[in-house]
Every structure is written in C-alpha cells, then in structure tokens.
C-alpha cells in the first residue's frame, strides 16, 4: 500500500494526516464532514464563477434549442409548400402529356398549353 501523503494542513497541525482531516459537524449534531474550503474566500469566488458559467451555458443551450425548434418548423412549412408545388407541376405535366397524346389541336388546347408554359418564371423564387 502506498504511503500516505502529507498535506499542508497536516503539516501545520503537527504531523499525523489522520488528525488533520476535516472535522465533522459534531457541534451541530450532523455526521456530514465540513470542508475546510467552505470559509475560504478564494474557494467561494471560484464556486460563484463556476455557478455563473454553468448558468450561462444552460441559457445558451436553451436558446440554441429554441432556435433549432423554430428552424425545424420553418423548414417543415417550406417542405409542405414545395410538395404542393411539385404536385401542381405534376398535374401540369399530365395535362400536357394528355394533350400531346390526343394529337388534336383546337383553340382550347392551345390556350391550356400557353397558360401552363407561358407562366412567368418569377414564381420559382418565392423566398
């Protein structure tokens, strides 16, 4: 078994490291050991800074999750719109295919073809 290391508190107390261990809270009646660092101002400052850093991290994580959720909703909405546009284009393709297969030309067919093919291209950029 390795030798026990002496701590600064143990050296100051006079040697034996077992006697320099943190005292228990016998005065208050509890069995929980008291840390010698709890009264140390530097320790308290470190804890305070750490708690603040943890809080900032949690807030950042929450904000990121909210932004991600909003982006997902926006993408779902855009996806729905694109699916509707795809369906509309498929309908136009089927209409044109039927007109071509019939092979008959009349004024109504020409109007339908021009209506489908003659649409302005700016409809593609809805952003």
CSV table of C-alpha atoms in Angstrom, one decimal:
chain,number,residue,atom,x,y,z
A,1,UNK,CA,0.0,0.0,0.0
A,2,UNK,CA,1.4,3.4,-0.9
A,3,UNK,CA,2.5,5.8,1.8
A,4,UNK,CA,0.1,8.5,2.8
A,5,UNK,CA,0.8,11.9,1.6
A,6,UNK,CA,1.0,14.8,4.0
A,7,UNK,CA,-1.0,17.9,3.3
A,8,UNK,CA,-0.2,21.4,4.2
A,9,UNK,CA,-2.9,21.3,6.8
A,10,UNK,CA,-1.5,18.1,8.2
A,11,UNK,CA,2.0,19.5,8.4
A,12,UNK,CA,0.7,22.6,10.2
A,13,UNK,CA,-1.3,20.5,12.7
A,14,UNK,CA,1.8,18.7,13.7
A,15,UNK,CA,2.3,15.7,11.5
A,16,UNK,CA,-0.3,12.9,11.5
A,17,UNK,CA,-2.5,13.3,8.5
A,18,UNK,CA,-5.4,11.4,10.1
A,19,UNK,CA,-5.7,14.1,12.8
A,20,UNK,CA,-5.7,16.8,10.2
A,21,UNK,CA,-8.8,15.6,8.3
A,22,UNK,CA,-11.8,17.8,8.1
A,23,UNK,CA,-13.7,17.9,11.3
A,24,UNK,CA,-17.2,16.6,11.4
A,25,UNK,CA,-20.1,18.8,12.3
A,26,UNK,CA,-20.4,17.3,15.8
A,27,UNK,CA,-21.2,20.7,17.1
A,28,UNK,CA,-24.3,20.8,15.0
A,29,UNK,CA,-25.2,17.2,15.6
A,30,UNK,CA,-24.7,16.1,12.0
A,31,UNK,CA,-22.4,13.4,10.6
A,32,UNK,CA,-21.6,15.3,7.4
A,33,UNK,CA,-17.9,16.3,7.2
A,34,UNK,CA,-17.3,20.0,6.9
A,35,UNK,CA,-14.9,21.1,4.1
A,36,UNK,CA,-12.1,23.3,5.2
A,37,UNK,CA,-12.6,25.3,2.0
A,38,UNK,CA,-16.1,26.5,2.7
A,39,UNK,CA,-14.9,29.5,4.6
A,40,UNK,CA,-12.1,30.2,2.1
A,41,UNK,CA,-12.9,33.4,0.1
A,42,UNK,CA,-11.0,32.2,-2.9
A,43,UNK,CA,-13.0,29.0,-2.9
A,44,UNK,CA,-16.2,30.9,-2.6
A,45,UNK,CA,-15.2,33.1,-5.6
A,46,UNK,CA,-14.3,30.1,-7.7
A,47,UNK,CA,-17.7,28.5,-6.8
A,48,UNK,CA,-19.5,31.7,-7.7
A,49,UNK,CA,-17.8,32.0,-11.0
A,50,UNK,CA,-18.4,28.3,-11.8
A,51,UNK,CA,-22.1,28.7,-11.0
A,52,UNK,CA,-22.4,31.7,-13.2
A,53,UNK,CA,-20.6,29.9,-16.0
A,54,UNK,CA,-22.9,26.9,-15.7
A,55,UNK,CA,-25.9,29.2,-15.8
A,56,UNK,CA,-24.6,30.9,-18.9
A,57,UNK,CA,-24.1,27.5,-20.5
A,58,UNK,CA,-27.6,26.4,-19.7
A,59,UNK,CA,-29.1,29.6,-21.1
A,60,UNK,CA,-27.1,29.2,-24.3
A,61,UNK,CA,-28.2,25.6,-24.7
A,62,UNK,CA,-31.8,26.6,-24.1
A,63,UNK,CA,-31.5,29.4,-26.7
A,64,UNK,CA,-29.9,27.1,-29.2
A,65,UNK,CA,-32.6,24.5,-28.7
A,66,UNK,CA,-35.3,27.2,-29.3
A,67,UNK,CA,-33.6,28.4,-32.4
A,68,UNK,CA,-33.3,24.8,-33.7
A,69,UNK,CA,-37.0,24.3,-33.0
A,70,UNK,CA,-38.0,27.4,-34.9
A,71,UNK,CA,-35.8,26.4,-37.8
A,72,UNK,CA,-37.4,23.0,-37.9
A,73,UNK,CA,-40.9,24.5,-38.0
A,74,UNK,CA,-39.8,26.9,-40.8
A,75,UNK,CA,-38.3,24.0,-42.8
A,76,UNK,CA,-41.4,21.9,-42.3
A,77,UNK,CA,-43.6,24.7,-43.6
A,78,UNK,CA,-41.3,25.2,-46.6
A,79,UNK,CA,-41.3,21.5,-47.3
A,80,UNK,CA,-45.1,21.5,-47.3
A,81,UNK,CA,-45.1,24.3,-49.8
A,82,UNK,CA,-42.6,22.6,-52.0
A,83,UNK,CA,-44.6,19.4,-52.0
A,84,UNK,CA,-47.7,21.3,-53.1
A,85,UNK,CA,-45.7,22.9,-55.9
A,86,UNK,CA,-44.4,19.6,-57.0
A,87,UNK,CA,-47.9,18.2,-57.1
A,88,UNK,CA,-49.1,21.2,-59.1
A,89,UNK,CA,-46.2,20.7,-61.6
A,90,UNK,CA,-47.1,17.0,-61.9
A,91,UNK,CA,-50.7,17.9,-62.8
A,92,UNK,CA,-49.4,20.3,-65.5
A,93,UNK,CA,-47.2,17.7,-66.9
A,94,UNK,CA,-50.0,15.1,-67.0
A,95,UNK,CA,-52.3,17.7,-68.7
A,96,UNK,CA,-49.6,18.4,-71.4
A,97,UNK,CA,-49.0,14.7,-71.9
A,98,UNK,CA,-52.7,14.1,-72.5
A,99,UNK,CA,-52.9,16.9,-74.9
A,100,UNK,CA,-49.9,15.7,-76.8
A,101,UNK,CA,-51.2,12.1,-76.9
A,102,UNK,CA,-54.6,13.2,-78.3
A,103,UNK,CA,-52.8,14.9,-81.1
A,104,UNK,CA,-55.8,17.1,-81.8
A,105,UNK,CA,-55.3,20.8,-81.9
A,106,UNK,CA,-58.1,23.2,-81.1
A,107,UNK,CA,-58.3,26.6,-79.6
A,108,UNK,CA,-58.9,25.4,-76.0
A,109,UNK,CA,-55.9,23.1,-76.1
A,110,UNK,CA,-53.6,25.9,-77.3
A,111,UNK,CA,-54.9,28.2,-74.5
A,112,UNK,CA,-54.2,25.5,-71.9
A,113,UNK,CA,-50.7,24.9,-73.3
A,114,UNK,CA,-49.9,28.6,-73.4
A,115,UNK,CA,-51.3,29.0,-69.8
A,116,UNK,CA,-49.1,26.2,-68.5
A,117,UNK,CA,-45.9,27.0,-70.5
A,118,UNK,CA,-46.3,30.8,-70.6
A,119,UNK,CA,-46.3,31.3,-66.8
A,120,UNK,CA,-43.7,33.8,-65.6
A,121,UNK,CA,-40.5,32.3,-64.2
A,122,UNK,CA,-40.5,34.5,-61.1
A,123,UNK,CA,-42.9,32.1,-59.4
A,124,UNK,CA,-39.8,29.8,-58.7
A,125,UNK,CA,-38.2,32.4,-56.3
A,126,UNK,CA,-40.7,32.7,-53.5
A,127,UNK,CA,-38.0,33.5,-51.0
